[in-house]
Coordinates of C-alpha atoms in Angstrom, one line a residue:
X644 CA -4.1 -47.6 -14.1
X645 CA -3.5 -45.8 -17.2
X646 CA -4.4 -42.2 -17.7
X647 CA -5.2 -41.0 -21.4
X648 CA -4.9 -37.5 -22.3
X649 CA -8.4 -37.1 -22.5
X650 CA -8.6 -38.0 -18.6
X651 CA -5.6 -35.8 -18.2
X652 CA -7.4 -32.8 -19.9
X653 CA -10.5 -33.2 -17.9
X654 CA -8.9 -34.1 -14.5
X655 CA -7.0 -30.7 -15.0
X656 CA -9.5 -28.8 -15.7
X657 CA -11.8 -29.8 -12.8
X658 CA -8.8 -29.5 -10.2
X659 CA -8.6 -25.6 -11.7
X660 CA -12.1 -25.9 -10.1
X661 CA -11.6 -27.2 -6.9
X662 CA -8.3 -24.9 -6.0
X663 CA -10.6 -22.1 -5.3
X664 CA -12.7 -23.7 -3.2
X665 CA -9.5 -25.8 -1.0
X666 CA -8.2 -22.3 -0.9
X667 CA -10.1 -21.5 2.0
X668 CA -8.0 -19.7 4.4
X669 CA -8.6 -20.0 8.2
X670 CA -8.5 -16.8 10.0
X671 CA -7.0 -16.1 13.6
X672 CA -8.4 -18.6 15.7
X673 CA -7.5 -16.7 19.2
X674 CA -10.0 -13.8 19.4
X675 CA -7.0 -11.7 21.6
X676 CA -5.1 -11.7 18.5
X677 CA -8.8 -9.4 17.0
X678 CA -8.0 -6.9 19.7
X679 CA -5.5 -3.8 20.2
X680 CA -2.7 -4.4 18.6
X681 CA -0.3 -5.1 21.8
X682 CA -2.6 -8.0 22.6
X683 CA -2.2 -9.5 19.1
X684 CA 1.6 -10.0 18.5
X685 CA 1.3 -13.3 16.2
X686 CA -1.8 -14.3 14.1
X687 CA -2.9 -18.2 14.3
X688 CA -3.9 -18.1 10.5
X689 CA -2.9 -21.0 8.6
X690 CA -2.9 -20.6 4.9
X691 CA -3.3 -23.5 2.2
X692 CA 0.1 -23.9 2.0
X693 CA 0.4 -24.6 5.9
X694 CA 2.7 -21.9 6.9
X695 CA 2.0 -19.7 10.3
X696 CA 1.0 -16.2 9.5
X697 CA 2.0 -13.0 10.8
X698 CA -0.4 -10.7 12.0
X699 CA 0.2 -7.1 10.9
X700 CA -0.1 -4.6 13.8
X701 CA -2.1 -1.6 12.4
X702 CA -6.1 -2.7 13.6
X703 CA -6.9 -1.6 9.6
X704 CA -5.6 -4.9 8.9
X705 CA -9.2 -6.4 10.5
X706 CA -10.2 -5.9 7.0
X707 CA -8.2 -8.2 5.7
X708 CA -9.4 -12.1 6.3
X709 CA -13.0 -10.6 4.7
X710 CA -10.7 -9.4 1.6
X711 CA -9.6 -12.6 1.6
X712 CA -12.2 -14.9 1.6
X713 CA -14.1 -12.2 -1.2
X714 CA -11.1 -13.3 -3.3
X715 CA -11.1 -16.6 -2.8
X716 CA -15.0 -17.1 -3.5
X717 CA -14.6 -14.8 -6.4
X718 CA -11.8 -17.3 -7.7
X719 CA -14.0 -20.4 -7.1
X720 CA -16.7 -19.1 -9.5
X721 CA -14.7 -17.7 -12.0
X722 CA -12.3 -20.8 -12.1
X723 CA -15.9 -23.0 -12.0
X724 CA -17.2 -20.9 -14.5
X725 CA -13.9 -21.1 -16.8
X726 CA -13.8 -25.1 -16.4
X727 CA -17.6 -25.4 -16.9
X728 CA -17.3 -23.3 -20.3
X729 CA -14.2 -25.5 -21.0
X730 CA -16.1 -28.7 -21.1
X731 CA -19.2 -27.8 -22.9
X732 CA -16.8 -26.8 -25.5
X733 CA -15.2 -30.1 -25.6
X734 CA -18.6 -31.7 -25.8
X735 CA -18.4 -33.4 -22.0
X736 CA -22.1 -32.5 -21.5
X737 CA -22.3 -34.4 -18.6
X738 CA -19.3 -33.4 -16.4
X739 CA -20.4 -29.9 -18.1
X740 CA -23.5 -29.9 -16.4
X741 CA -22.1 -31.6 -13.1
X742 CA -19.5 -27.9 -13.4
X743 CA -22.8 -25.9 -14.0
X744 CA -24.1 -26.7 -11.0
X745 CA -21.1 -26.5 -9.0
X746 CA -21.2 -22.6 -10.6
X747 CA -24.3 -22.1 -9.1
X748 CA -23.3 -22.8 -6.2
X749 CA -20.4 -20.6 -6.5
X750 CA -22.2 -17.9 -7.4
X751 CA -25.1 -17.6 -4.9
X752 CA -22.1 -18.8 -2.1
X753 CA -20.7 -15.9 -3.0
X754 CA -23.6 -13.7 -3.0
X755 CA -24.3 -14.6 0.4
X756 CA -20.8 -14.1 2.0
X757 CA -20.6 -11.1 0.5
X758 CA -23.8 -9.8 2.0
X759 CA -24.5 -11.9 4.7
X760 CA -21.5 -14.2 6.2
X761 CA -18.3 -12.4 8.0
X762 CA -14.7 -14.1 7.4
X763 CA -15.6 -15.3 10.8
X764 CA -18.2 -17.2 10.3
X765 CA -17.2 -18.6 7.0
X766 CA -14.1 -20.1 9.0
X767 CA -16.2 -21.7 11.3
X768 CA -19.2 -24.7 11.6
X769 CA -20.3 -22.7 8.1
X770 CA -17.2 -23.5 6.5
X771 CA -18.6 -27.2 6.3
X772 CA -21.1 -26.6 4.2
X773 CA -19.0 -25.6 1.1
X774 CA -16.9 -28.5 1.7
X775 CA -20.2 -30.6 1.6
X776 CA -21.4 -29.8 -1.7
X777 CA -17.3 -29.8 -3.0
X778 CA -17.1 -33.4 -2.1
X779 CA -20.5 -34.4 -3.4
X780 CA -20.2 -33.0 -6.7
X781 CA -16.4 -34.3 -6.8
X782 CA -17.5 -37.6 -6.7
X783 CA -20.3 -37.5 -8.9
X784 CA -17.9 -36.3 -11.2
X785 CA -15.7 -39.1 -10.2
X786 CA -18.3 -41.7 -10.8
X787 CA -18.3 -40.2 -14.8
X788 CA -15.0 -40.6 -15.1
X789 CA -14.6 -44.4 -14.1
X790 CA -15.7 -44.9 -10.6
X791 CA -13.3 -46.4 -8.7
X792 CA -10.8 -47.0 -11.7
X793 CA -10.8 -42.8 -11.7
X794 CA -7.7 -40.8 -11.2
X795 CA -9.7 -37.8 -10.1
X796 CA -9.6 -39.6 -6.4
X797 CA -6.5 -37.4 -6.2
X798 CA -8.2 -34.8 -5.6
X799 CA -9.9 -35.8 -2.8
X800 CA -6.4 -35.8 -0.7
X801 CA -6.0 -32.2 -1.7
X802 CA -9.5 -31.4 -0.1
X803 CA -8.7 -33.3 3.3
X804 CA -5.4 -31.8 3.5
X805 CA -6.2 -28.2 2.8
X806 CA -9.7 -28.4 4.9
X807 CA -8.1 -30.0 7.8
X808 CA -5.7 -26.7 7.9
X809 CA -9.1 -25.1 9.9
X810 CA -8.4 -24.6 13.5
X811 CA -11.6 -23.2 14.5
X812 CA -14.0 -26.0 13.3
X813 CA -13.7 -30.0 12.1
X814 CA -13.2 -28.9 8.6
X815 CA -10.7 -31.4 7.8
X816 CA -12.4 -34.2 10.4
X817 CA -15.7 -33.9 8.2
X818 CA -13.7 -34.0 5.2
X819 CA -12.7 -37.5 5.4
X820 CA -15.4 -38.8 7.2
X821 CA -18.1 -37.7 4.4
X822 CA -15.9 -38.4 1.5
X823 CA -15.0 -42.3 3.5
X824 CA -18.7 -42.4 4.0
X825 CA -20.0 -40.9 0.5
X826 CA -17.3 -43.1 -1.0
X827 CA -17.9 -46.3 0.1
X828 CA -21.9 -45.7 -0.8
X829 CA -20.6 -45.7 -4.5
X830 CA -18.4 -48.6 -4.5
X831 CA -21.3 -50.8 -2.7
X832 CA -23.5 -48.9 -5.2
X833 CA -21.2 -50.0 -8.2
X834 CA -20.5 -53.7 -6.5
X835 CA -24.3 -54.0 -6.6
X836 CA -25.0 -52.8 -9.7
X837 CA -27.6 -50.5 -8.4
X838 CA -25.0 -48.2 -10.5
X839 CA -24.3 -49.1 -14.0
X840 CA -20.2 -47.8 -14.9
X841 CA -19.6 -44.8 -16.5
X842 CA -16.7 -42.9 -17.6
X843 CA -16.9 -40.2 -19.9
X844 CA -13.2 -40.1 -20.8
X845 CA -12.0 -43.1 -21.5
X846 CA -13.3 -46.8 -21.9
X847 CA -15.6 -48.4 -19.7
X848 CA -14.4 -50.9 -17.7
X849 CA -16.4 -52.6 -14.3
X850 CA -13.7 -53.4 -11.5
X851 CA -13.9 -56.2 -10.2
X852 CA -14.4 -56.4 -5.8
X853 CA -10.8 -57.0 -5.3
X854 CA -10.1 -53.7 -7.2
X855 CA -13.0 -52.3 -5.6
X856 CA -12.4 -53.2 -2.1
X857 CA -8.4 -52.0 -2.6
X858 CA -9.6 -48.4 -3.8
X859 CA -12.1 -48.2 -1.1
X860 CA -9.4 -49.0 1.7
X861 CA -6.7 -46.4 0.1
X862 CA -9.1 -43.8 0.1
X863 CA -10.0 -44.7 3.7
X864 CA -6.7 -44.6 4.9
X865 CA -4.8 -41.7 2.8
X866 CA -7.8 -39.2 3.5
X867 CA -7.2 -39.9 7.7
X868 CA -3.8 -40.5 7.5
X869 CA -3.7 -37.2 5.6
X870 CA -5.9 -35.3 8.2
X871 CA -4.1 -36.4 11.5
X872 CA -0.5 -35.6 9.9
X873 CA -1.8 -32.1 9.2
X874 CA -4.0 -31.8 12.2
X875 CA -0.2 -32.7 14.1
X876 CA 1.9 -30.3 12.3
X877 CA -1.3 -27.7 12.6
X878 CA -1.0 -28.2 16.6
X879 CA 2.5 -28.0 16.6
X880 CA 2.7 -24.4 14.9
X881 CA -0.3 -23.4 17.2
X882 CA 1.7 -24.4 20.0
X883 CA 4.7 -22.2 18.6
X884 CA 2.3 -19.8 18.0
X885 CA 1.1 -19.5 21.6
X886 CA 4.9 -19.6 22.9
X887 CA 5.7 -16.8 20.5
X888 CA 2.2 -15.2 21.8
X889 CA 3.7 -15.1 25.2
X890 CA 6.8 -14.1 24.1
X891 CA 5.4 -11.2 22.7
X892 CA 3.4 -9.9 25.4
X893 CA 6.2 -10.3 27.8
X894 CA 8.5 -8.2 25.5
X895 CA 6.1 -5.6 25.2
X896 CA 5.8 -5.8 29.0
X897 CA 9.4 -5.1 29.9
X898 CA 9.2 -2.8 26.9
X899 CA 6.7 -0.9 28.7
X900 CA 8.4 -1.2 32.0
X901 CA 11.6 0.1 30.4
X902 CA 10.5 2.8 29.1
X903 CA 8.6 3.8 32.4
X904 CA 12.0 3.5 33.9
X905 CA 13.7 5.3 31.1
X906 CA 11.0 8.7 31.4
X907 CA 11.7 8.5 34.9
X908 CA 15.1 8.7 34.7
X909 CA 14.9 11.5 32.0
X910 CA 13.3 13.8 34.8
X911 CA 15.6 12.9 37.3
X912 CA 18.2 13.7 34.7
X913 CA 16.7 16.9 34.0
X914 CA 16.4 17.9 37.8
X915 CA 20.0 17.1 38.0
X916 CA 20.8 19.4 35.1
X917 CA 19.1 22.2 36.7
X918 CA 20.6 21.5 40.1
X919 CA 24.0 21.4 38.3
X920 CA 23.4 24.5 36.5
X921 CA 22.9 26.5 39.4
X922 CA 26.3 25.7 41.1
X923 CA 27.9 27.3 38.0
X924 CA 28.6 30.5 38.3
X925 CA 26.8 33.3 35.9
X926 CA 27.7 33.7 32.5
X927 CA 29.7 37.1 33.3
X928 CA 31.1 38.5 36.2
X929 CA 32.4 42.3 36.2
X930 CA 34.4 43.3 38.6
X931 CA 37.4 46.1 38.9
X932 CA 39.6 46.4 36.0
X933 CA 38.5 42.9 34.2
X934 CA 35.8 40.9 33.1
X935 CA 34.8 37.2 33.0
X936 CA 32.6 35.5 30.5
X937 CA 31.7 31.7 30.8
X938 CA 30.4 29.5 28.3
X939 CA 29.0 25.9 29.8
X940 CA 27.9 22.9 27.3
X941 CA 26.5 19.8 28.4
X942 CA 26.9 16.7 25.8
X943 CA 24.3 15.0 27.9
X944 CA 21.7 15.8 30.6
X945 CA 24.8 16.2 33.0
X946 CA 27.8 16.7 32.3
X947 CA 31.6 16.5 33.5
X948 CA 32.9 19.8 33.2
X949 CA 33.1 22.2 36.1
X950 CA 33.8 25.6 36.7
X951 CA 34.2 28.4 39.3
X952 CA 35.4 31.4 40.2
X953 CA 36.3 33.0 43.6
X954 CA 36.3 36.3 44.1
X955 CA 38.6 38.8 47.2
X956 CA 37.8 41.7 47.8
X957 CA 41.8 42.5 47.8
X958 CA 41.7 42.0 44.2
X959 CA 42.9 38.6 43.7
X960 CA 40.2 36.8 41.8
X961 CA 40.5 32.8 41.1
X962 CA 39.1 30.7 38.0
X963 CA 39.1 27.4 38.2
X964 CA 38.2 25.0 35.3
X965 CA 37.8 21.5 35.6
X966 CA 37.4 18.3 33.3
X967 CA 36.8 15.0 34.7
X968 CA 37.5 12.4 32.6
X969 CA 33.9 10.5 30.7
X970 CA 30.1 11.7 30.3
X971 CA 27.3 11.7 31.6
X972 CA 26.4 11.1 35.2
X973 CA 29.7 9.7 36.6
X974 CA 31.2 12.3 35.5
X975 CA 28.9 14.8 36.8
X976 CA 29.7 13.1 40.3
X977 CA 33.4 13.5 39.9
X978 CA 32.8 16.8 39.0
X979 CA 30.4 17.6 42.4
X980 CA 33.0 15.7 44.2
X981 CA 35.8 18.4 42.6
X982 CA 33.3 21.6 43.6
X983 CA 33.3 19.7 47.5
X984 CA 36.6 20.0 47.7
X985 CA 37.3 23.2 46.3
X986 CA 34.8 24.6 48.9
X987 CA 36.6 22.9 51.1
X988 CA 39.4 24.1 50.4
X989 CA 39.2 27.6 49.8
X990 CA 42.1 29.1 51.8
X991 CA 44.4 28.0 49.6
X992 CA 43.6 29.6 46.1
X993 CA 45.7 32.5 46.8
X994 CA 48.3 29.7 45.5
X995 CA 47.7 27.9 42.4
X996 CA 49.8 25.3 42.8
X997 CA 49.2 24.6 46.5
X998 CA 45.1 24.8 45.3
X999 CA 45.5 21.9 43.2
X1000 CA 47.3 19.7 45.4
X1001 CA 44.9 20.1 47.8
X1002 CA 41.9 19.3 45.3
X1003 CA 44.4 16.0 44.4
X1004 CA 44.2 15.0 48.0
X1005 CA 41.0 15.4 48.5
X1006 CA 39.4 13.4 45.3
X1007 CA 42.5 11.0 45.3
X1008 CA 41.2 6.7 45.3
X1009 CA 37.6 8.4 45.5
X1010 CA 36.6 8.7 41.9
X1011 CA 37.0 5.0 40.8
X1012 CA 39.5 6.1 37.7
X1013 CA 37.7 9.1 36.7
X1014 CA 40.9 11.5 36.8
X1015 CA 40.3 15.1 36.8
X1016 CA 42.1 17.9 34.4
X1017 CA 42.1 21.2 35.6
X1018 CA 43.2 24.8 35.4
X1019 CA 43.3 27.0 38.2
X1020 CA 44.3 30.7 38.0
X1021 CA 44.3 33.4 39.8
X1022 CA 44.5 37.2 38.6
X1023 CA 46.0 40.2 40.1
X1024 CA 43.8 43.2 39.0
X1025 CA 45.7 45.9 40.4
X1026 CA 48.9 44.1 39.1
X1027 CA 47.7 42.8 36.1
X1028 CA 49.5 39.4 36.6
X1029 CA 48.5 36.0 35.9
X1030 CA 49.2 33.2 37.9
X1031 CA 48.0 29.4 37.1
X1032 CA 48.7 26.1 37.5
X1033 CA 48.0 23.1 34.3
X1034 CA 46.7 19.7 35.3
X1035 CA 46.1 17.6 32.5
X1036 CA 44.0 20.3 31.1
X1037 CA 44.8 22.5 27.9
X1038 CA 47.0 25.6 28.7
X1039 CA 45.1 29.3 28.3
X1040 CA 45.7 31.6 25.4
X1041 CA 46.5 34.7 25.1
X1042 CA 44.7 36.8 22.7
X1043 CA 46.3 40.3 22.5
X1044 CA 45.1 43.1 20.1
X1045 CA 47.2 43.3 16.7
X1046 CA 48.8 39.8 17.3
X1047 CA 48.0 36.4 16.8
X1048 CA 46.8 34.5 19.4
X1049 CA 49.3 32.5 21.6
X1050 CA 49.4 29.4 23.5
X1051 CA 50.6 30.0 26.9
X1052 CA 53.2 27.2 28.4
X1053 CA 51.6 25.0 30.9
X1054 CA 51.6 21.1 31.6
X1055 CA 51.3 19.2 34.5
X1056 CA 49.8 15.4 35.4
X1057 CA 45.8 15.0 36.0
X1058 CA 44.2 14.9 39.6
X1059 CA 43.0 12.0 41.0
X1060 CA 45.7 9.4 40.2
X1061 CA 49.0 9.4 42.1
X1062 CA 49.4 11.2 45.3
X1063 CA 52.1 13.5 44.1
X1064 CA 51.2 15.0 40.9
X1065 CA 53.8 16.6 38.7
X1066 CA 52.2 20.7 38.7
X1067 CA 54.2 24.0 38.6
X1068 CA 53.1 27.6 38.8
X1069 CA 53.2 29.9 35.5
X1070 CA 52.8 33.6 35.7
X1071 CA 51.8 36.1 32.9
X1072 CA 52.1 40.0 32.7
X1073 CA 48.8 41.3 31.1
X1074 CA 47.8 44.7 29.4
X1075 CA 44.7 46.4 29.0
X1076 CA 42.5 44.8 25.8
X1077 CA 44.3 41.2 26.7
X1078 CA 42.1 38.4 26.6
X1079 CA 42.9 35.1 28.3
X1080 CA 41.0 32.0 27.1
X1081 CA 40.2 29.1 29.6
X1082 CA 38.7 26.1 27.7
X1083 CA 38.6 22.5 28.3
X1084 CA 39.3 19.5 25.5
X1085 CA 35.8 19.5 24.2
X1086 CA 36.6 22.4 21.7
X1087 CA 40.3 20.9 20.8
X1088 CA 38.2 17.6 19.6
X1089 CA 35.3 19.2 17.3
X1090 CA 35.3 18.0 14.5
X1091 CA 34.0 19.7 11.3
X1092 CA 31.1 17.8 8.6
X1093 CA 33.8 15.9 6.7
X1094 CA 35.3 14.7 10.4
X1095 CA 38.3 16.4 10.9
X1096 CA 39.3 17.1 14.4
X1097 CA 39.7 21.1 15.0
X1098 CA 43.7 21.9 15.2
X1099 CA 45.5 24.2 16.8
X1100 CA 46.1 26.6 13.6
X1101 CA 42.6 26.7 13.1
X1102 CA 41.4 27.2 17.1
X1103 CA 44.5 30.2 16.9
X1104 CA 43.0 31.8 13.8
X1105 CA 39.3 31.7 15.4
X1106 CA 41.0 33.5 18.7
X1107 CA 42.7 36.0 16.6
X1108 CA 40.1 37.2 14.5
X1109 CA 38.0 37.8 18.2
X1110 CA 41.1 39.8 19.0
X1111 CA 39.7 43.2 17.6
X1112 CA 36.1 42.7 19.5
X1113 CA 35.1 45.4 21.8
X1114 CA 35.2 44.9 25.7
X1115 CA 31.9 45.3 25.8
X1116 CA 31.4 42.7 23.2
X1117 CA 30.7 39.1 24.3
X1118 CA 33.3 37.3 23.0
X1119 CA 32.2 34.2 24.5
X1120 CA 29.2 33.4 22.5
X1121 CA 31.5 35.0 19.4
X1122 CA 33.7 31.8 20.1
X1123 CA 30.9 29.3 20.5
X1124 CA 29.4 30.5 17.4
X1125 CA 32.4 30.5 15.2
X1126 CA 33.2 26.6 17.1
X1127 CA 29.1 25.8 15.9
X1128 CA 29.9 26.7 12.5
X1129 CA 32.9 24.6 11.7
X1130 CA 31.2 21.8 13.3
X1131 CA 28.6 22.5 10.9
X1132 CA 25.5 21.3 13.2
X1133 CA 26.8 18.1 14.3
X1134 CA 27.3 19.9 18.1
X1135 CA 30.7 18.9 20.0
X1136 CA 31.7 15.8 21.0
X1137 CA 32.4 16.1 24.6
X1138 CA 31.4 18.9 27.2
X1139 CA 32.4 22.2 26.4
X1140 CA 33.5 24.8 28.9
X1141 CA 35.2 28.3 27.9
X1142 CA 36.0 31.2 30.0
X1143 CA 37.3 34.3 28.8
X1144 CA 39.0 36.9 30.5
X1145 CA 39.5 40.0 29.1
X1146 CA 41.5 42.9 31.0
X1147 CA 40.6 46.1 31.6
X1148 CA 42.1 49.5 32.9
X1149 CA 42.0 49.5 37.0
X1150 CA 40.4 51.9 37.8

């Protein structure tokens, strides 16, 4: 069959006219997928082009099958109206008026769904009846156009195919049956002669039966064929649609269940926090001729640091600082398990380095690699002497008036890991105005806005210029504060504990 560019012009415009009303896209046809939007992960739409949709989550989106299917009626009578225009000017009066009517249709169509028909109901049994008056006035124009010899029975595959994309009614089943059935009443029509041929763009020319009989078959058997392989592939993304359904809801399931665990655990967190909070001692202690301030900083809910301070009443007062090693609650544990055995093992912080063995022992193959650093000291009030022992931790400094600060020697092996530990004893005279500052590694690795990790030049210039501060002044927060501001509001990367001695005349 040979198509002229007449037909060519005229078949064109008329499928302009039908992609508006093929376009007909099917909504969700699952109604849990209408409700809240947890119950509707995936939408069941299946647009022209055959593709699974997504259904958005907000429930504004309900709106949006009715904006739809007002487009895609609008589109249908403006294209109908555009091709019907089209022809009249070409002088086609006939197909003109067969396009006419087709507008009219259009029109009051879309009339009706706008004030009448939801996107609902135009998906369902309703959406049939559009497709009815499609077909009939597709092959009315098909008989113009050469009957059976007509190359506009292209068009009738596109119907079947995009109507049979409708999940919620036989769209695409009623497709092929009526245009089979309205088909073969106009080749039997045509074989009889009870229709004489027409074709109103191009030469007439009757078939004869063999040609009619072939076209009949080919219509029969592409408009099925069509239907049951899109009907197929239709079922197959609605079963993927239901398996990503289910997915879906038993994501948000766990979801929920995880984050029901996850609160739960915040408050336990936060009880453990408090708990932990009150085993530290308060932020200063006075006592004769000295002064303790403490500082304690938490990266997490709980955290790994420990500190304590043990007071005689022959003047020998102990500090103990304590670092186990990692965040968060196993640390914290560690940390409990390092305040169980200094309690129990109290007698012995009259000596610092005896102390720490004894915490070593105690902790030793317990705390599953967590090692412990730690700094244990204890002063002499009446003396003014300093006695501590290093393990693993960061030595104290001295801050004396008028001088730069000073690192004070120290080192010895964490707690925790070998039975023997490497420790030794240190002693340090003191004056009135000293200051000695305890701290563990969470203020040596601060790091400032551009990253750089606080050095020791920089942490001795900080102490030294809290050197001239009052003894009634609380140099503690001075430190944290000056520490917060080279961080520049990023906070510390590790727990932060600071204690600060500061000597004063026995009296």
């Amino acid at each position: 069959m040979i198509l002229s560019k007449a037909d060519f012009r005229c078949h064109r415009k008329i499928v302009f006219l039908l992609l508006p009303s093929a376009r007909r896209i099917v909504p969700c046809s699952d109604r849990r997928l209408l409700r809240s939007p947890p119950e509707r992960p995936f939408s069941r739409c299946l647009p022209a082009c055959g593709s699974a949709l997504v259904a958005r989550m907000n429930p504004a989106d309900d709106r949006e099958p009715t904006a739809r299917f007002t487009v895609i009626n609008t589109l249908r009578t403006v294209f109908t109206g555009l091709a019907c225009f089209l022809t009249f000017q070409a002088g086609q009066v006939a197909p003109g008026w067969i396009l006419a009517i087709l507008l009219l249709f259009a029109v009051l169509w879309l009339l009706i769904t706008l004030l009448w028909i939801s996107a609902e109901l135009q998906s369902g049994y309703l959406s049939l009846l559009p497709t009815f008056f499609d077909i009939t006035l597709l092959t009315v124009y098909i008989y113009f156009t050469g009957g059976t010899l007509s190359t506009a029975l292209l068009i009738y595959v596109y119907v079947v195919a995009v109507s049979s994309m409708n999940s919620r009614a036989p769209q695409g089943l009623f497709a092929a049956a009526y245009i089979v059935i309205l088909y073969s009443g106009l080749t039997v029509a045509m074989a009889m002669d009870w229709l004489e041929p027409r074709n109103i763009v191009g030469p007439i020319r009757r078939p004869d039966p063999l040609e009619m009989a072939q076209s009949l078959t080919l219509v029969t058997v592409i408009c099925f064929g069509v239907y049951f392989m899109i009907r197929g592939l239709v079922r197959s993304l609605e079963s993927k649609n239901e398996t990503l359904i289910k997915q879906a809801e038993d994501f948000q399931e766990v979801n929920r269940d995880l984050a029901a665990k996850n609160r739960m655990i915040k408050d336990e967190l936060v009880v453990a926090r408090k708990i932990q909070e009150t085993l530290i001692p308060s932020k200063t202690v006075e006592g004769k001729g000295f002064k303790l301030e403490s500082r304690y900083i938490a990266l997490h809910e709980v955290g790994g640091d420990y500190l304590d301070f043990f007071m005689k009443r022959e003047g020998h007062h102990g500090i103990l600082v304590a670092d186990a090693a990692g965040h968060g609650v196993p640390a914290a544990l560690v940390a409990s398990m390092t305040k169980m055995a200094a309690e129990q093992h109290k007698d012995k912080i009259h000596h610092p380095r005896h102390f720490l063995s004894s915490l070593n022992r105690a902790i030793l193959d317990r705390t599953n690699l967590h090692f412990v650093a730690a700094i244990y000291a204890l002063y002499h009030a009446r003396r003014r002497k300093l006695e501590y022992c290093v393990a693993g931790n960061p030595p104290p400094y001295l801050v004396r008036p008028g001088e730069p600060a000073r690192l004070l020697e120290g080192q010895g092996s964490v707690l925790g890991v070998i039975e023997e530990p490497r420790l030794n004893q240190y002693q340090v005279r003191l004056e009135p105005g000293d200051r000695i500052v305890f701290f563990t590694d969470g203020i040596d690795e601060c790091r400032n806005a551009r990253g750089e990790q606080l050095s020791q030049g920089q942490l001795e210039a900080l102490l030294t210029g809290i050197s001239s501060l009052e003894a009634s002044e609380n140099v503690a927060d001075r430190i944290v504060s000056e520490l917060e501001n080279f961080t520049s509001g990023r906070g510390f990367e590790d727990d932060v504990t600071l204690v600060v001695l500061t000597v004063e005349p026995y009296k």
